[in-house]
Short mmCIF file of C-alpha atoms in Angstrom, two decimals:
data_model
loop_
_atom_site.label_atom_id
_atom_site.label_comp_id
_atom_site.label_asym_id
_atom_site.label_seq_id
_atom_site.Cartn_x
_atom_site.Cartn_y
_atom_site.Cartn_z
CA UNK A 1 9.32 -33.17 -24.52
CA UNK A 2 11.35 -29.64 -24.68
CA UNK A 3 11.16 -27.69 -21.51
CA UNK A 4 9.69 -25.12 -24.07
CA UNK A 5 6.78 -27.21 -25.24
CA UNK A 6 6.12 -28.08 -21.59
CA UNK A 7 6.22 -25.30 -20.06
CA UNK A 8 3.56 -23.40 -23.33
CA UNK A 9 1.34 -26.67 -22.81
CA UNK A 10 1.30 -26.32 -19.08
CA UNK A 11 0.26 -22.42 -19.86
CA UNK A 12 -2.30 -23.37 -22.22
CA UNK A 13 -4.12 -25.79 -20.33
CA UNK A 14 -3.48 -24.17 -16.49
CA UNK A 15 -4.25 -20.19 -18.68
CA UNK A 16 -0.90 -18.60 -18.17
CA UNK A 17 -0.46 -18.88 -14.66
CA UNK A 18 -4.02 -16.84 -14.09
CA UNK A 19 -5.16 -19.14 -11.31
CA UNK A 20 -2.82 -16.95 -9.33
CA UNK A 21 -3.96 -13.79 -10.60
CA UNK A 22 -7.65 -15.00 -10.28
CA UNK A 23 -7.02 -15.85 -6.87
CA UNK A 24 -5.20 -12.52 -6.08
CA UNK A 25 -8.38 -10.33 -7.68
CA UNK A 26 -10.77 -12.28 -5.89
CA UNK A 27 -9.14 -11.58 -2.46
CA UNK A 28 -8.56 -8.07 -3.39
CA UNK A 29 -12.00 -7.73 -4.20
CA UNK A 30 -13.14 -8.98 -1.08
CA UNK A 31 -10.91 -5.97 0.26
CA UNK A 32 -13.79 -3.74 -0.23
CA UNK A 33 -15.73 -5.11 2.41
CA UNK A 34 -13.07 -6.30 4.73
CA UNK A 35 -9.62 -4.09 4.14
CA UNK A 36 -6.99 -6.31 4.77
CA UNK A 37 -3.62 -5.20 6.06
CA UNK A 38 -1.50 -2.76 4.82
CA UNK A 39 0.95 -4.95 4.37
CA UNK A 40 -0.84 -7.55 1.59
CA UNK A 41 -2.01 -4.38 -0.14
CA UNK A 42 1.20 -3.44 -1.00
CA UNK A 43 3.45 -6.45 -0.66
CA UNK A 44 5.82 -5.35 -3.69
CA UNK A 45 5.16 -1.72 -3.03
CA UNK A 46 8.52 0.55 -3.52
CA UNK A 47 9.47 1.65 -0.46
CA UNK A 48 12.35 4.16 -0.91
CA UNK A 49 13.99 5.20 -4.38
CA UNK A 50 16.55 2.59 -5.59
CA UNK A 51 19.11 1.11 -8.06
CA UNK A 52 17.74 -2.28 -9.32
CA UNK A 53 19.93 -4.81 -11.44
CA UNK A 54 17.62 -6.51 -13.92
CA UNK A 55 18.70 -9.10 -15.93
CA UNK A 56 17.64 -9.62 -19.44
CA UNK A 57 17.39 -12.93 -21.63
CA UNK A 58 16.72 -12.45 -24.93
CA UNK A 59 13.56 -13.66 -27.54
CA UNK A 60 14.83 -14.84 -30.41
CA UNK A 61 11.42 -15.91 -32.15
CA UNK A 62 8.18 -14.66 -31.20
CA UNK A 63 6.66 -17.78 -32.96
CA UNK A 64 8.78 -20.90 -31.09
CA UNK A 65 6.23 -23.08 -33.67
CA UNK A 66 8.13 -21.53 -36.62
CA UNK A 67 10.82 -19.24 -36.62
CA UNK A 68 11.46 -18.22 -39.62
CA UNK A 69 8.37 -16.49 -39.28
CA UNK A 70 9.13 -12.57 -38.46
CA UNK A 71 5.57 -10.60 -40.03
CA UNK A 72 3.02 -10.72 -37.71
CA UNK A 73 -0.26 -9.30 -39.09
CA UNK A 74 0.36 -5.60 -39.76
CA UNK A 75 3.65 -5.82 -37.77
CA UNK A 76 7.46 -7.57 -37.73
CA UNK A 77 9.25 -8.73 -35.11
CA UNK A 78 11.98 -7.23 -34.40
CA UNK A 79 13.56 -8.30 -30.86
CA UNK A 80 12.23 -9.81 -27.38
CA UNK A 81 13.60 -9.80 -23.63
CA UNK A 82 12.35 -11.87 -20.66
CA UNK A 83 13.53 -9.53 -17.40
CA UNK A 84 14.18 -10.74 -14.22
CA UNK A 85 15.90 -9.55 -11.17
CA UNK A 86 16.68 -9.80 -7.84
CA UNK A 87 14.32 -7.01 -6.45
CA UNK A 88 11.49 -8.10 -5.15
CA UNK A 89 9.56 -4.89 -6.28
CA UNK A 90 10.14 -5.36 -9.96
CA UNK A 91 7.27 -6.77 -11.76
CA UNK A 92 3.52 -6.00 -12.43
CA UNK A 93 4.65 -3.03 -14.97
CA UNK A 94 1.64 -1.74 -16.33
CA UNK A 95 2.29 0.75 -18.54
CA UNK A 96 5.97 2.86 -20.40
CA UNK A 97 6.61 5.63 -22.05
CA UNK A 98 9.45 5.68 -23.90
CA UNK A 99 12.00 8.94 -25.39
CA UNK A 100 11.92 9.83 -28.89
CA UNK A 101 14.80 7.55 -29.61
CA UNK A 102 13.28 4.16 -27.61
CA UNK A 103 15.91 4.10 -25.07
CA UNK A 104 14.74 6.09 -22.36
CA UNK A 105 12.16 4.45 -20.34
CA UNK A 106 9.93 5.20 -17.72
CA UNK A 107 7.15 3.33 -16.49
CA UNK A 108 4.69 2.23 -13.28
CA UNK A 109 4.09 -0.76 -11.59
CA UNK A 110 0.19 -1.20 -10.59
CA UNK A 111 2.12 -1.62 -6.71
CA UNK A 112 2.74 2.02 -6.58
CA UNK A 113 5.99 2.78 -8.01
CA UNK A 114 8.13 4.01 -10.77
CA UNK A 115 10.46 2.13 -12.81
CA UNK A 116 13.11 4.30 -15.16
CA UNK A 117 15.86 3.53 -16.68
CA UNK A 118 17.50 2.68 -20.52
CA UNK A 119 16.63 -0.16 -23.10
CA UNK A 120 20.69 -1.29 -24.30
CA UNK A 121 20.55 -2.15 -28.16
CA UNK A 122 22.86 -3.96 -30.65
CA UNK A 123 22.40 -4.01 -34.22
CA UNK A 124 18.95 -2.70 -34.18
CA UNK A 125 17.63 -5.48 -31.17
CA UNK A 126 17.39 -4.81 -27.85
CA UNK A 127 19.81 -6.36 -25.75
CA UNK A 128 19.21 -5.33 -22.07
CA UNK A 129 17.95 -2.72 -19.25
CA UNK A 130 20.61 0.06 -18.00
CA UNK A 131 20.45 2.31 -14.82
CA UNK A 132 17.34 1.46 -13.92
CA UNK A 133 15.91 3.27 -11.16
CA UNK A 134 12.86 2.43 -8.57
CA UNK A 135 10.75 4.83 -6.48
CA UNK A 136 7.41 5.62 -4.84
CA UNK A 137 4.36 6.96 -6.59
CA UNK A 138 4.02 10.48 -4.13
CA UNK A 139 1.00 11.88 -3.40
CA UNK A 140 0.16 15.59 -2.78
CA UNK A 141 1.72 15.46 0.32
CA UNK A 142 4.52 14.37 -0.48
CA UNK A 143 4.50 10.77 1.31
CA UNK A 144 4.08 6.96 -1.17
CA UNK A 145 0.31 6.54 -2.46
CA UNK A 146 0.62 2.83 -0.74
CA UNK A 147 0.17 4.44 1.95
CA UNK A 148 -3.45 4.93 0.73
CA UNK A 149 -6.29 2.05 0.74
CA UNK A 150 -6.36 0.84 -2.70
CA UNK A 151 -4.61 3.84 -4.12
CA UNK A 152 -1.84 1.35 -5.17
CA UNK A 153 -3.12 0.09 -8.30
CA UNK A 154 -1.31 2.16 -10.67
CA UNK A 155 -2.65 0.92 -13.91
CA UNK A 156 -1.75 3.65 -16.91
CA UNK A 157 0.59 5.99 -17.81
CA UNK A 158 0.60 8.78 -20.34
CA UNK A 159 3.57 11.81 -20.87
CA UNK A 160 3.30 15.29 -22.66
CA UNK A 161 7.11 16.85 -22.20
CA UNK A 162 7.60 17.26 -18.62
CA UNK A 163 4.03 16.16 -17.38
CA UNK A 164 3.08 12.65 -16.32
CA UNK A 165 -0.29 11.19 -15.23
CA UNK A 166 -1.12 7.76 -13.89
CA UNK A 167 -4.61 6.01 -13.48
CA UNK A 168 -5.15 4.67 -10.67
CA UNK A 169 -7.66 1.60 -11.54
CA UNK A 170 -9.56 0.76 -8.30
CA UNK A 171 -10.06 3.89 -7.11
CA UNK A 172 -10.28 5.28 -10.29
CA UNK A 173 -8.76 8.36 -9.92
CA UNK A 174 -5.85 10.80 -12.33
CA UNK A 175 -2.62 12.20 -10.23
CA UNK A 176 -0.82 14.22 -12.53
CA UNK A 177 3.12 15.25 -11.62
CA UNK A 178 5.05 17.64 -12.86
CA UNK A 179 8.14 15.67 -13.76
CA UNK A 180 10.26 19.24 -13.89
CA UNK A 181 9.93 19.36 -10.19
CA UNK A 182 11.88 16.61 -9.31
CA UNK A 183 11.23 13.94 -12.00
CA UNK A 184 10.20 10.52 -9.86
CA UNK A 185 9.93 12.78 -6.67
CA UNK A 186 7.58 15.10 -7.88
CA UNK A 187 4.49 14.60 -6.34
CA UNK A 188 0.81 13.88 -7.34
CA UNK A 189 -1.48 15.77 -7.92
CA UNK A 190 -5.70 14.59 -8.85
CA UNK A 191 -6.70 15.74 -11.81
CA UNK A 192 -10.79 16.42 -12.02
CA UNK A 193 -12.09 13.33 -13.78
CA UNK A 194 -15.78 13.10 -15.24
CA UNK A 195 -18.76 11.87 -12.59
CA UNK A 196 -18.67 8.29 -14.72
CA UNK A 197 -14.74 7.89 -14.19
CA UNK A 198 -15.93 7.42 -10.50
CA UNK A 199 -18.84 5.02 -11.31
CA UNK A 200 -16.71 2.64 -13.08
CA UNK A 201 -16.60 -1.07 -12.37
CA UNK A 202 -14.16 -2.02 -9.56
CA UNK A 203 -11.22 -3.57 -10.77
CA UNK A 204 -12.22 -2.88 -14.74
CA UNK A 205 -11.65 1.33 -14.13
CA UNK A 206 -9.49 2.89 -15.87
CA UNK A 207 -6.97 0.82 -17.93
CA UNK A 208 -5.01 3.38 -20.41
CA UNK A 209 -4.01 7.35 -20.97
CA UNK A 210 -3.52 9.15 -23.81
CA UNK A 211 -2.54 12.89 -24.15
CA UNK A 212 -3.18 14.56 -27.50
CA UNK A 213 -0.39 16.84 -27.40
CA UNK A 214 -1.10 20.49 -28.38
CA UNK A 215 0.86 22.23 -31.19
CA UNK A 216 2.58 19.12 -32.79
CA UNK A 217 3.59 21.12 -36.02
CA UNK A 218 5.47 23.82 -33.99
CA UNK A 219 2.99 26.42 -34.58
CA UNK A 220 2.34 25.82 -38.47
CA UNK A 221 -1.45 25.50 -37.35
CA UNK A 222 -1.90 21.62 -38.67
CA UNK A 223 -2.58 19.88 -34.67
CA UNK A 224 -4.22 16.53 -34.43
CA UNK A 225 -8.14 16.71 -33.55
CA UNK A 226 -8.63 16.42 -29.47
CA UNK A 227 -5.15 19.02 -29.61
CA UNK A 228 -4.80 18.95 -25.50
CA UNK A 229 -6.96 16.32 -24.37
CA UNK A 230 -6.39 13.72 -22.30
CA UNK A 231 -8.34 10.48 -23.57
CA UNK A 232 -8.95 7.64 -20.27
CA UNK A 233 -9.96 4.53 -21.30
CA UNK A 234 -11.47 2.03 -19.04
CA UNK A 235 -10.78 -1.76 -18.66
CA UNK A 236 -14.33 -3.17 -18.67
CA UNK A 237 -16.26 -0.39 -18.28
CA UNK A 238 -19.70 -0.98 -20.53
CA UNK A 239 -21.73 1.20 -21.86
CA UNK A 240 -25.64 0.47 -22.58
CA UNK A 241 -24.91 -1.33 -25.82
CA UNK A 242 -22.41 -3.70 -24.01
CA UNK A 243 -19.40 -1.28 -25.81
CA UNK A 244 -16.56 0.20 -23.42
CA UNK A 245 -15.78 3.59 -22.17
CA UNK A 246 -13.75 5.62 -22.50
CA UNK A 247 -13.25 9.59 -21.66
CA UNK A 248 -11.90 13.11 -22.98
CA UNK A 249 -11.28 15.10 -20.19
CA UNK A 250 -10.07 18.80 -20.81
CA UNK A 251 -9.26 20.17 -24.30
CA UNK A 252 -11.79 21.68 -26.51
CA UNK A 253 -14.44 18.89 -26.49
CA UNK A 254 -14.42 16.66 -23.03
CA UNK A 255 -17.44 13.99 -22.47
CA UNK A 256 -17.38 10.59 -23.09
CA UNK A 257 -17.43 8.04 -25.76
CA UNK A 258 -17.89 4.42 -26.58
CA UNK A 259 -15.06 2.11 -28.41
CA UNK A 260 -17.01 -1.10 -29.50
CA UNK A 261 -16.07 -4.34 -27.96
CA UNK A 262 -16.05 -7.20 -30.40
CA UNK A 263 -14.56 -11.03 -29.19
CA UNK A 264 -14.76 -10.41 -25.54
CA UNK A 265 -11.24 -8.51 -25.49
CA UNK A 266 -11.13 -5.92 -23.37
CA UNK A 267 -8.51 -2.65 -23.51
CA UNK A 268 -5.65 -2.51 -21.18
CA UNK A 269 -3.36 0.62 -22.87
CA UNK A 270 -3.60 2.76 -25.58
CA UNK A 271 -0.79 4.42 -27.37
CA UNK A 272 -0.59 8.26 -30.34
CA UNK A 273 1.41 7.28 -33.04
CA UNK A 274 3.27 10.21 -34.37
CA UNK A 275 1.44 10.13 -37.69
CA UNK A 276 -1.62 10.67 -35.57
CA UNK A 277 -2.80 6.84 -35.64
CA UNK A 278 -4.06 6.17 -32.75
CA UNK A 279 -3.54 2.21 -31.93
CA UNK A 280 -5.13 0.14 -28.50
CA UNK A 281 -3.58 -2.97 -26.96
CA UNK A 282 -6.37 -5.34 -26.21
CA UNK A 283 -6.10 -8.69 -24.12
CA UNK A 284 -8.93 -11.18 -23.01
CA UNK A 285 -8.44 -14.60 -21.04
CA UNK A 286 -9.91 -18.17 -21.19
CA UNK A 287 -9.31 -21.32 -19.20
CA UNK A 288 -9.28 -22.56 -22.73
CA UNK A 289 -7.54 -20.79 -25.06
CA UNK A 290 -5.33 -18.92 -22.04
CA UNK A 291 -4.36 -15.31 -22.93
CA UNK A 292 -4.61 -13.43 -26.03
CA UNK A 293 -3.77 -9.82 -27.33
CA UNK A 294 -4.45 -7.95 -30.13
CA UNK A 295 -4.17 -4.41 -31.36
CA UNK A 296 -6.50 -2.61 -33.02
CA UNK A 297 -6.13 0.77 -34.43
CA UNK A 298 -8.80 4.16 -34.29
CA UNK A 299 -9.59 7.13 -35.85
CA UNK A 300 -8.68 9.97 -33.68
CA UNK A 301 -10.76 11.90 -35.70
CA UNK A 302 -13.84 10.03 -35.29
CA UNK A 303 -13.60 10.11 -31.69
CA UNK A 304 -16.01 12.83 -30.16
CA UNK A 305 -18.26 13.28 -27.04
CA UNK A 306 -21.05 10.36 -27.51
CA UNK A 307 -19.38 8.47 -30.48
CA UNK A 308 -18.83 4.98 -31.34
CA UNK A 309 -15.54 4.53 -32.60
CA UNK A 310 -13.85 0.84 -34.12
CA UNK A 311 -11.25 -0.19 -36.17
CA UNK A 312 -9.34 -3.27 -37.96
CA UNK A 313 -6.73 -5.60 -35.53
CA UNK A 314 -3.34 -4.93 -37.20
CA UNK A 315 -2.01 -7.83 -34.60
CA UNK A 316 -2.79 -10.46 -32.52
CA UNK A 317 -1.67 -13.60 -30.85
CA UNK A 318 -1.71 -16.04 -28.20
CA UNK A 319 -0.17 -18.30 -26.56
CA UNK A 320 1.26 -19.96 -29.23
CA UNK A 321 3.66 -17.04 -29.04
CA UNK A 322 6.00 -15.14 -26.65
CA UNK A 323 3.04 -13.48 -24.80
CA UNK A 324 2.24 -12.93 -21.36
CA UNK A 325 0.04 -10.92 -19.62
CA UNK A 326 0.76 -8.17 -21.93
CA UNK A 327 -0.70 -4.83 -20.21
CA UNK A 328 1.83 -1.60 -21.60
CA UNK A 329 2.40 -0.26 -25.21
CA UNK A 330 4.92 2.55 -26.37
CA UNK A 331 5.67 4.08 -30.07
CA UNK A 332 8.95 5.50 -31.20
CA UNK A 333 9.75 6.52 -34.76
CA UNK A 334 13.56 5.27 -35.60
CA UNK A 335 15.87 7.63 -37.51
CA UNK A 336 15.65 5.23 -40.29
CA UNK A 337 11.67 6.23 -40.32
CA UNK A 338 9.98 3.02 -39.20
CA UNK A 339 7.43 3.09 -36.65
CA UNK A 340 8.80 0.65 -33.29
CA UNK A 341 6.26 -0.80 -31.18
CA UNK A 342 7.21 -1.63 -27.85
CA UNK A 343 5.25 -3.82 -25.22
CA UNK A 344 5.79 -4.70 -22.03
CA UNK A 345 3.94 -7.66 -19.72
CA UNK A 346 2.36 -7.28 -16.30
CA UNK A 347 3.88 -10.53 -14.38
CA UNK A 348 1.62 -9.98 -11.53
CA UNK A 349 4.23 -10.86 -8.79
CA UNK A 350 3.34 -14.86 -10.02
CA UNK A 351 6.15 -17.67 -10.25
CA UNK A 352 3.90 -18.60 -13.54
CA UNK A 353 3.72 -15.80 -15.34
CA UNK A 354 6.68 -13.31 -17.18
CA UNK A 355 8.12 -9.52 -17.42
CA UNK A 356 8.57 -9.30 -21.30
CA UNK A 357 9.52 -6.74 -23.35
CA UNK A 358 8.75 -7.00 -26.83
CA UNK A 359 9.34 -4.62 -30.21
CA UNK A 360 7.55 -4.91 -33.47
CA UNK A 361 8.28 -2.53 -36.63
CA UNK A 362 4.82 -1.27 -37.55
CA UNK A 363 4.69 -2.58 -41.72
CA UNK A 364 1.81 -0.98 -42.81
#
């Protein structure tokens, strides 16, 4: 049996290393009643700005069982990388935002760290990362947020020009960073959030952030619905009907709405395409089937306070494909006009999981 197949079998029946995650989550949940020593809370935290060596191995085929296949739902596989690093703090990547060319990136680790750098390309395929730097997320007082109890779980990121928002899951807070004031050395300011955000369940709270930009068409009067709104999605905060709760913060119509929950999927990230289409990245885990992921399209025009929104699945994958704990998604448009989706996985700093960087073209 090949090493690859053996590993896949192990991941399928040993739940993709999520036993490690489950134990970790259980231990962290117990922290709510009995705080562990700080070292345990920030074991892999970035403590100061530092250059990071990152190695990359290509993933030539998204489905190893059928190497001729490149189309998966509405997506066409472009390329993928397995990322590793000797730097202890590299990993736990829960959100990523790219520049308009899909090269420079800003990522956030779920242990209170920024990662910046460039994606290197060769012939349109990702070849590796360059100029990678790590830095701690700072609070308003200029100190790493990991110094505050439970403030290290930075799970979501949104960017609007020089303004970057980061969602902290366990405390259900949002920090606003002005990158014109020092980039990743900027200090975070707490964003006022609706009361419902603060009531989200522990460890299933804020998981995805999206900014609907203002003046999308540079003064031509064709702004998107909800322009100027920060949309915050919960991972598994449920309303009275069992649907996923989300929030409109700021903008013309602040309030709460719901996303229809189906097949026990939870939200892990979201992205607003340049076309105005809103995509949500979802995942679910079962001890029998392991990790499943999918991408759904939601109608931005249907989102309003009190609304229940739903949309079709564009893509789905499981452990028969090259996936792991996929937690981040972003998009850019190539000079040829192709919309490219970039996905990144959170390895939970586990030996049994991987940091994957995947790219697909949106074919439909």
